[in-house]
PDB file of C-alpha atoms and ligand atoms in Angstrom:
ATOM      1  CA  MET A 176    -157.377 137.937 -44.541  1.00 97.00           C
ATOM      2  CA  LYS A 177    -156.324 136.762 -41.096  1.00 98.00           C
ATOM      3  CA  PHE A 178    -158.915 136.425 -38.300  1.00 98.00           C
ATOM      4  CA  PHE A 179    -158.120 137.347 -34.733  1.00 98.00           C
ATOM      5  CA  LEU A 180    -160.615 136.824 -31.936  1.00 98.00           C
ATOM      6  CA  ASP A 181    -161.350 139.998 -29.970  1.00 98.00           C
ATOM      7  CA  THR A 182    -161.818 138.493 -26.527  1.00 98.00           C
ATOM      8  CA  ALA A 183    -160.121 137.184 -23.406  1.00 98.00           C
ATOM      9  CA  ALA A 184    -162.722 134.418 -22.905  1.00 98.00           C
ATOM     10  CA  LEU A 185    -160.954 131.045 -22.930  1.00 98.00           C
ATOM     11  CA  ASP A 186    -163.978 128.979 -24.012  1.00 98.00           C
ATOM     12  CA  ASP A 187    -164.556 131.162 -27.076  1.00 97.00           C
ATOM     13  CA  ILE A 188    -160.860 131.076 -27.953  1.00 98.00           C
ATOM     14  CA  ARG A 189    -160.775 127.251 -27.625  1.00 98.00           C
ATOM     15  CA  GLU A 190    -163.879 126.936 -29.778  1.00 97.00           C
ATOM     16  CA  ALA A 191    -162.525 129.183 -32.580  1.00 96.00           C
ATOM     17  CA  ALA A 192    -159.143 127.411 -32.436  1.00 96.00           C
ATOM     18  CA  SER A 193    -160.813 123.988 -32.703  1.00 96.00           C
ATOM     19  CA  ILE A 194    -162.666 125.093 -35.849  1.00 95.00           C
ATOM     20  CA  GLY A 195    -159.325 126.082 -37.358  1.00 94.00           C
ATOM     21  CA  VAL A 196    -160.197 129.695 -38.138  1.00 94.00           C
ATOM     22  CA  LEU A 197    -158.100 131.425 -35.510  1.00 97.00           C
ATOM     23  CA  ASP A 198    -154.917 133.308 -36.471  1.00 98.00           C
ATOM     24  CA  GLY A 199    -154.510 135.311 -33.269  1.00 98.00           C
ATOM     25  CA  VAL A 200    -156.186 137.102 -30.366  1.00 98.00           C
ATOM     26  CA  THR A 201    -156.608 140.722 -29.309  1.00 98.00           C
ATOM     27  CA  THR A 202    -157.340 141.637 -25.718  1.00 98.00           C
ATOM     28  CA  ASN A 203    -157.675 144.995 -24.029  1.00 98.00           C
ATOM     29  CA  PRO A 204    -158.148 146.001 -20.374  1.00 98.00           C
ATOM     30  CA  THR A 205    -161.958 145.966 -20.747  1.00 98.00           C
ATOM     31  CA  LEU A 206    -162.040 142.479 -22.255  1.00 98.00           C
ATOM     32  CA  LEU A 207    -159.686 141.147 -19.538  1.00 98.00           C
ATOM     33  CA  SER A 208    -161.747 142.780 -16.776  1.00 97.00           C
ATOM     34  CA  ARG A 209    -164.815 140.788 -17.942  1.00 97.00           C
ATOM     35  CA  GLU A 210    -163.098 137.484 -17.180  1.00 97.00           C
ATOM     36  CA  GLY A 211    -162.492 138.203 -13.489  1.00 93.00           C
ATOM     37  CA  CYS A 212    -159.071 136.451 -13.413  1.00 95.00           C
ATOM     38  CA  PRO A 213    -155.654 137.993 -12.813  1.00 98.00           C
ATOM     39  CA  PRO A 214    -154.892 139.434 -16.272  1.00 98.00           C
ATOM     40  CA  MET A 215    -151.319 138.149 -16.629  1.00 98.00           C
ATOM     41  CA  GLU A 216    -152.509 134.607 -15.827  1.00 98.00           C
ATOM     42  CA  GLN A 217    -155.384 134.946 -18.256  1.00 98.00           C
ATOM     43  CA  LEU A 218    -152.976 136.041 -21.008  1.00 98.00           C
ATOM     44  CA  ALA A 219    -150.691 133.088 -20.195  1.00 98.00           C
ATOM     45  CA  GLN A 220    -153.633 130.707 -20.587  1.00 98.00           C
ATOM     46  CA  ILE A 221    -154.583 132.307 -23.912  1.00 98.00           C
ATOM     47  CA  CYS A 222    -150.993 131.844 -25.123  1.00 98.00           C
ATOM     48  CA  GLU A 223    -151.218 128.134 -24.280  1.00 98.00           C
ATOM     49  CA  ILE A 224    -154.182 127.779 -26.644  1.00 97.00           C
ATOM     50  CA  VAL A 225    -153.087 130.108 -29.467  1.00 97.00           C
ATOM     51  CA  GLN A 226    -149.875 129.759 -31.491  1.00 96.00           C
ATOM     52  CA  GLY A 227    -150.360 133.062 -33.375  1.00 98.00           C
ATOM     53  CA  PRO A 228    -150.034 136.616 -32.059  1.00 98.00           C
ATOM     54  CA  VAL A 229    -151.744 137.344 -28.716  1.00 98.00           C
ATOM     55  CA  ASN A 230    -152.147 141.051 -27.973  1.00 98.00           C
ATOM     56  CA  GLY A 231    -151.674 142.262 -24.394  1.00 98.00           C
ATOM     57  CA  GLU A 232    -152.103 145.978 -23.734  1.00 98.00           C
ATOM     58  CA  VAL A 233    -149.938 148.232 -21.576  1.00 98.00           C
ATOM     59  CA  ILE A 234    -151.683 150.538 -19.115  1.00 98.00           C
ATOM     60  CA  GLY A 235    -148.987 153.130 -18.308  1.00 98.00           C
ATOM     61  CA  ASP A 236    -149.158 156.615 -19.757  1.00 96.00           C
ATOM     62  CA  ASP A 237    -145.447 157.429 -20.065  1.00 98.00           C
ATOM     63  CA  HIS A 238    -143.048 155.595 -22.330  1.00 98.00           C
ATOM     64  CA  GLU A 239    -140.775 154.273 -19.558  1.00 98.00           C
ATOM     65  CA  THR A 240    -143.750 152.625 -17.837  1.00 98.00           C
ATOM     66  CA  MET A 241    -145.070 151.275 -21.137  1.00 98.00           C
ATOM     67  CA  ILE A 242    -141.663 149.796 -21.979  1.00 98.00           C
ATOM     68  CA  ARG A 243    -141.410 148.173 -18.535  1.00 98.00           C
ATOM     69  CA  GLU A 244    -144.937 146.761 -18.825  1.00 98.00           C
ATOM     70  CA  GLY A 245    -144.327 145.617 -22.393  1.00 98.00           C
ATOM     71  CA  ARG A 246    -141.242 143.685 -21.288  1.00 98.00           C
ATOM     72  CA  LYS A 247    -143.280 142.047 -18.482  1.00 98.00           C
ATOM     73  CA  LEU A 248    -145.973 141.071 -20.976  1.00 98.00           C
ATOM     74  CA  ARG A 249    -143.332 139.585 -23.283  1.00 98.00           C
ATOM     75  CA  GLU A 250    -142.126 137.351 -20.422  1.00 98.00           C
ATOM     76  CA  ILE A 251    -145.472 135.533 -20.633  1.00 98.00           C
ATOM     77  CA  ALA A 252    -144.741 134.021 -24.057  1.00 98.00           C
ATOM     78  CA  ASP A 253    -142.902 134.697 -27.311  1.00 97.00           C
ATOM     79  CA  ASN A 254    -146.149 135.228 -29.235  1.00 98.00           C
ATOM     80  CA  ILE A 255    -147.210 138.231 -27.144  1.00 98.00           C
ATOM     81  CA  VAL A 256    -147.671 141.424 -29.174  1.00 98.00           C
ATOM     82  CA  VAL A 257    -147.346 144.557 -27.057  1.00 98.00           C
ATOM     83  CA  LYS A 258    -150.428 146.675 -27.634  1.00 98.00           C
ATOM     84  CA  ILE A 259    -149.764 150.372 -27.096  1.00 98.00           C
ATOM     85  CA  PRO A 260    -152.187 153.315 -27.294  1.00 98.00           C
ATOM     86  CA  MET A 261    -151.750 155.957 -30.014  1.00 98.00           C
ATOM     87  CA  THR A 262    -150.080 158.723 -28.034  1.00 98.00           C
ATOM     88  CA  LYS A 263    -146.717 160.498 -28.324  1.00 98.00           C
ATOM     89  CA  GLU A 264    -145.454 158.527 -25.321  1.00 98.00           C
ATOM     90  CA  GLY A 265    -146.853 155.357 -26.840  1.00 98.00           C
ATOM     91  CA  LEU A 266    -144.958 155.904 -30.080  1.00 98.00           C
ATOM     92  CA  LYS A 267    -141.707 156.470 -28.167  1.00 98.00           C
ATOM     93  CA  ALA A 268    -142.206 152.999 -26.664  1.00 98.00           C
ATOM     94  CA  VAL A 269    -143.082 151.564 -30.098  1.00 98.00           C
ATOM     95  CA  ARG A 270    -139.788 152.894 -31.505  1.00 98.00           C
ATOM     96  CA  VAL A 271    -137.780 151.215 -28.715  1.00 98.00           C
ATOM     97  CA  PHE A 272    -139.594 147.895 -29.194  1.00 98.00           C
ATOM     98  CA  SER A 273    -139.318 148.116 -32.968  1.00 98.00           C
ATOM     99  CA  ASP A 274    -135.539 148.576 -32.747  1.00 98.00           C
ATOM    100  CA  GLU A 275    -135.402 145.471 -30.524  1.00 98.00           C
ATOM    101  CA  GLY A 276    -137.552 143.411 -32.894  1.00 98.00           C
ATOM    102  CA  VAL A 277    -140.467 143.220 -30.420  1.00 98.00           C
ATOM    103  CA  PRO A 278    -143.855 143.234 -32.215  1.00 98.00           C
ATOM    104  CA  THR A 279    -146.247 146.063 -31.348  1.00 98.00           C
ATOM    105  CA  ASN A 280    -149.840 146.954 -32.148  1.00 99.00           C
ATOM    106  CA  VAL A 281    -150.742 150.650 -31.987  1.00 99.00           C
ATOM    107  CA  THR A 282    -154.323 150.735 -30.784  1.00 98.00           C
ATOM    108  CA  LEU A 283    -157.088 153.361 -30.697  1.00 98.00           C
ATOM    109  CA  VAL A 284    -156.262 154.664 -34.185  1.00 98.00           C
ATOM    110  CA  PHE A 285    -158.981 156.993 -35.476  1.00 98.00           C
ATOM    111  CA  SER A 286    -157.236 158.936 -38.286  1.00 98.00           C
ATOM    112  CA  SER A 287    -154.917 158.380 -41.231  1.00 98.00           C
ATOM    113  CA  ASN A 288    -152.385 160.773 -39.725  1.00 98.00           C
ATOM    114  CA  GLN A 289    -152.204 158.559 -36.642  1.00 98.00           C
ATOM    115  CA  ALA A 290    -151.753 155.544 -38.923  1.00 98.00           C
ATOM    116  CA  LEU A 291    -148.873 157.282 -40.739  1.00 98.00           C
ATOM    117  CA  LEU A 292    -147.138 158.224 -37.502  1.00 98.00           C
ATOM    118  CA  ALA A 293    -147.537 154.758 -35.975  1.00 98.00           C
ATOM    119  CA  ALA A 294    -146.017 153.162 -39.077  1.00 98.00           C
ATOM    120  CA  LYS A 295    -143.159 155.669 -39.000  1.00 98.00           C
ATOM    121  CA  ALA A 296    -142.439 154.682 -35.384  1.00 98.00           C
ATOM    122  CA  GLY A 297    -142.144 151.047 -36.499  1.00 98.00           C
ATOM    123  CA  ALA A 298    -145.477 149.541 -35.420  1.00 98.00           C
ATOM    124  CA  SER A 299    -145.970 145.960 -36.589  1.00 98.00           C
ATOM    125  CA  TYR A 300    -149.758 146.438 -36.564  1.00 98.00           C
ATOM    126  CA  ILE A 301    -152.177 149.340 -36.249  1.00 98.00           C
ATOM    127  CA  SER A 302    -155.769 149.012 -35.038  1.00 98.00           C
ATOM    128  CA  PRO A 303    -158.271 151.446 -36.563  1.00 98.00           C
ATOM    129  CA  PHE A 304    -161.546 151.174 -34.577  1.00 98.00           C
ATOM    130  CA  LEU A 305    -164.421 150.969 -37.078  1.00 98.00           C
ATOM    131  CA  GLY A 306    -167.416 150.535 -34.788  1.00 98.00           C
ATOM    132  CA  ARG A 307    -166.475 153.381 -32.491  1.00 98.00           C
ATOM    133  CA  LEU A 308    -166.220 155.756 -35.488  1.00 98.00           C
ATOM    134  CA  ASP A 309    -169.614 154.549 -36.765  1.00 98.00           C
ATOM    135  CA  ASP A 310    -170.992 155.208 -33.261  1.00 97.00           C
ATOM    136  CA  ILE A 311    -170.207 158.927 -33.558  1.00 98.00           C
ATOM    137  CA  GLY A 312    -171.655 159.258 -37.062  1.00 98.00           C
ATOM    138  CA  HIS A 313    -168.510 158.737 -39.150  1.00 97.00           C
ATOM    139  CA  VAL A 314    -168.031 155.970 -41.725  1.00 97.00           C
ATOM    140  CA  GLY A 315    -165.400 153.846 -39.982  1.00 97.00           C
ATOM    141  CA  MET A 316    -164.698 151.874 -43.142  1.00 98.00           C
ATOM    142  CA  ASP A 317    -163.578 155.041 -44.972  1.00 98.00           C
ATOM    143  CA  LEU A 318    -160.652 155.193 -42.566  1.00 98.00           C
ATOM    144  CA  ILE A 319    -159.549 151.644 -43.442  1.00 98.00           C
ATOM    145  CA  ARG A 320    -159.831 152.440 -47.166  1.00 98.00           C
ATOM    146  CA  GLU A 321    -157.781 155.633 -46.747  1.00 98.00           C
ATOM    147  CA  ILE A 322    -155.059 153.924 -44.712  1.00 98.00           C
ATOM    148  CA  MET A 323    -154.779 151.074 -47.234  1.00 98.00           C
ATOM    149  CA  VAL A 324    -154.174 153.576 -50.060  1.00 98.00           C
ATOM    150  CA  ILE A 325    -151.585 155.513 -48.055  1.00 98.00           C
ATOM    151  CA  TYR A 326    -149.706 152.386 -46.915  1.00 98.00           C
ATOM    152  CA  GLU A 327    -149.692 151.078 -50.490  1.00 98.00           C
ATOM    153  CA  ASN A 328    -148.360 154.405 -51.824  1.00 98.00           C
ATOM    154  CA  TYR A 329    -145.278 154.071 -49.638  1.00 98.00           C
ATOM    155  CA  ASP A 330    -144.915 150.268 -49.455  1.00 98.00           C
ATOM    156  CA  ILE A 331    -145.479 150.450 -45.701  1.00 98.00           C
ATOM    157  CA  MET A 332    -145.246 146.976 -44.150  1.00 98.00           C
ATOM    158  CA  THR A 333    -147.265 147.746 -40.972  1.00 98.00           C
ATOM    159  CA  GLU A 334    -150.302 145.448 -40.977  1.00 98.00           C
ATOM    160  CA  VAL A 335    -153.768 146.982 -40.776  1.00 98.00           C
ATOM    161  CA  LEU A 336    -155.887 145.231 -38.168  1.00 98.00           C
ATOM    162  CA  ALA A 337    -159.531 146.249 -38.529  1.00 98.00           C
ATOM    163  CA  ALA A 338    -160.841 146.550 -34.961  1.00 98.00           C
ATOM    164  CA  SER A 339    -164.065 147.418 -33.159  1.00 98.00           C
ATOM    165  CA  ILE A 340    -165.924 145.201 -35.609  1.00 98.00           C
ATOM    166  CA  ARG A 341    -169.621 144.840 -34.846  1.00 97.00           C
ATOM    167  CA  SER A 342    -171.102 142.809 -37.717  1.00 97.00           C
ATOM    168  CA  PRO A 343    -170.343 140.318 -40.516  1.00 98.00           C
ATOM    169  CA  LEU A 344    -170.795 143.201 -42.989  1.00 97.00           C
ATOM    170  CA  HIS A 345    -167.893 145.014 -41.330  1.00 98.00           C
ATOM    171  CA  VAL A 346    -165.738 141.934 -41.990  1.00 98.00           C
ATOM    172  CA  VAL A 347    -166.701 141.775 -45.673  1.00 98.00           C
ATOM    173  CA  GLU A 348    -166.095 145.480 -46.198  1.00 98.00           C
ATOM    174  CA  ALA A 349    -162.763 145.376 -44.366  1.00 98.00           C
ATOM    175  CA  ALA A 350    -161.733 142.423 -46.550  1.00 98.00           C
ATOM    176  CA  MET A 351    -162.773 144.307 -49.702  1.00 98.00           C
ATOM    177  CA  ALA A 352    -160.722 147.289 -48.543  1.00 98.00           C
ATOM    178  CA  GLY A 353    -157.720 144.962 -48.186  1.00 98.00           C
ATOM    179  CA  ALA A 354    -157.262 145.075 -44.398  1.00 98.00           C
ATOM    180  CA  ASN A 355    -154.671 142.453 -43.445  1.00 98.00           C
ATOM    181  CA  ILE A 356    -156.531 141.279 -40.351  1.00 98.00           C
ATOM    182  CA  ALA A 357    -160.005 141.550 -38.825  1.00 98.00           C
ATOM    183  CA  THR A 358    -160.296 141.151 -35.078  1.00 98.00           C
ATOM    184  CA  VAL A 359    -163.764 139.875 -34.423  1.00 98.00           C
ATOM    185  CA  PRO A 360    -165.926 139.181 -31.347  1.00 98.00           C
ATOM    186  CA  PHE A 361    -166.967 135.517 -31.111  1.00 96.00           C
ATOM    187  CA  GLY A 362    -170.619 136.411 -31.782  1.00 96.00           C
ATOM    188  CA  VAL A 363    -169.683 137.925 -35.148  1.00 97.00           C
ATOM    189  CA  ILE A 364    -167.599 134.882 -36.203  1.00 95.00           C
ATOM    190  CA  ASP A 365    -170.592 132.729 -35.269  1.00 93.00           C
ATOM    191  CA  LYS A 366    -172.882 134.797 -37.514  1.00 96.00           C
ATOM    192  CA  MET A 367    -170.361 134.578 -40.381  1.00 96.00           C
ATOM    193  CA  PHE A 368    -170.942 130.811 -40.545  1.00 94.00           C
ATOM    194  CA  ARG A 369    -174.664 131.078 -41.005  1.00 95.00           C
ATOM    195  CA  HIS A 370    -176.895 131.342 -44.067  1.00 96.00           C
ATOM    196  CA  PRO A 371    -180.563 130.284 -44.145  1.00 97.00           C
ATOM    197  CA  LEU A 372    -180.062 128.637 -47.569  1.00 98.00           C
ATOM    198  CA  THR A 373    -177.280 126.489 -46.097  1.00 98.00           C
ATOM    199  CA  ASP A 374    -179.635 125.341 -43.300  1.00 97.00           C
ATOM    200  CA  SER A 375    -182.569 124.621 -45.623  1.00 98.00           C
ATOM    201  CA  GLY A 376    -180.240 122.949 -48.153  1.00 98.00           C
ATOM    202  CA  ILE A 377    -178.888 120.569 -45.490  1.00 98.00           C
ATOM    203  CA  GLU A 378    -182.406 119.791 -44.314  1.00 98.00           C
ATOM    204  CA  SER A 379    -183.687 118.896 -47.789  1.00 98.00           C
ATOM    205  CA  PHE A 380    -180.595 116.791 -48.625  1.00 98.00           C
ATOM    206  CA  MET A 381    -181.010 114.858 -45.353  1.00 97.00           C
ATOM    207  CA  ASN A 382    -184.698 114.261 -45.991  1.00 97.00           C
ATOM    208  CA  ASP A 383    -184.019 112.969 -49.506  1.00 97.00           C
ATOM    209  CA  TRP A 384    -181.198 110.709 -48.286  1.00 96.00           C
ATOM    210  CA  LYS A 385    -183.507 109.170 -45.683  1.00 96.00           C
ATOM    211  CA  LYS A 386    -185.837 108.074 -48.529  1.00 97.00           C
ATOM    212  CA  LEU A 387    -182.986 105.885 -49.839  1.00 96.00           C
ATOM    213  CA  GLY A 388    -183.011 103.837 -46.621  1.00 94.00           C
ATOM    214  CA  HIS A 389    -179.222 103.315 -46.558  1.00 94.00           C
ATOM    215  CA  ASP A 390    -176.325 104.543 -44.411  1.00 93.00           C
ATOM    216  CA  ILE A 391    -172.954 105.682 -45.795  1.00 93.00           C
ATOM    217  CA  GLY A 392    -171.150 103.294 -43.485  1.00 87.00           C
TER     218      GLY A 392
HETATM  219  C1  E4P B 590    -159.161 145.903 -30.611  1.00 55.07           C
HETATM  220  O1  E4P B 590    -158.077 145.361 -30.454  1.00 55.07           O
HETATM  221  C2  E4P B 590    -160.081 146.215 -29.530  1.00 55.07           C
HETATM  222  O2  E4P B 590    -159.924 145.290 -28.492  1.00 55.07           O
HETATM  223  C3  E4P B 590    -161.538 146.131 -29.917  1.00 55.07           C
HETATM  224  O3  E4P B 590    -161.710 145.812 -31.272  1.00 55.07           O
HETATM  225  C4  E4P B 590    -162.388 147.226 -29.400  1.00 55.07           C
HETATM  226  O4  E4P B 590    -163.712 147.039 -29.835  1.00 55.07           O
HETATM  227  P1  E4P B 590    -164.980 147.780 -29.184  1.00 55.07           P
HETATM  228  O5  E4P B 590    -165.082 149.124 -29.800  1.00 55.07           O
HETATM  229  O6  E4P B 590    -166.134 146.890 -29.560  1.00 55.07           O
HETATM  230  O7  E4P B 590    -164.718 147.834 -27.705  1.00 55.07           O
END
């Protein structure tokens, strides 16, 4: 499973990259607005840190505007993925980009029918939003499981990017369902590292080593 960081915060992106666990980044207008910098400059800085796919989202609501914005975003760097909302106009833009070989991520996917249509339009990635489905009383993970079965039935190459992840359990369940990618807030990645038995194990090993009275070198 690939890990993307779901943030536009440069410090968090640098930290995850330095640990060696970062395959890419997803941003959206909300995440960029939190950073208080001009968004195109912020995306350019992210692309300097990250070699893998960096998602920048269009904001237009008709396909001509989305295509124009997508082209602007692609001028930032070659690793920009054009993130496009799951609408009819959005899928028209996805088809144009797909024919040109420009990678796209269809975002705000909340049903398997949307996932089928986005793949048909040529999306490179789709983003089903788990947490937001959980928030309204649905089981978000059921959607990932359903999409994985459907994509497998038809050998669909579109990658499933589990989004709106809120906890380490979401990551495990998305991995068990076979999602290609999880995009994760930094706080969740941080929690994934931790286990109390790891902490207590390190502490007892260190205490026992000290009794030896020697350094390693
Ligand atoms: C995905 O690309 C989105 O940026 C993100 O996962 C949305 O998550 P949220 O529901 O926590 O805002």
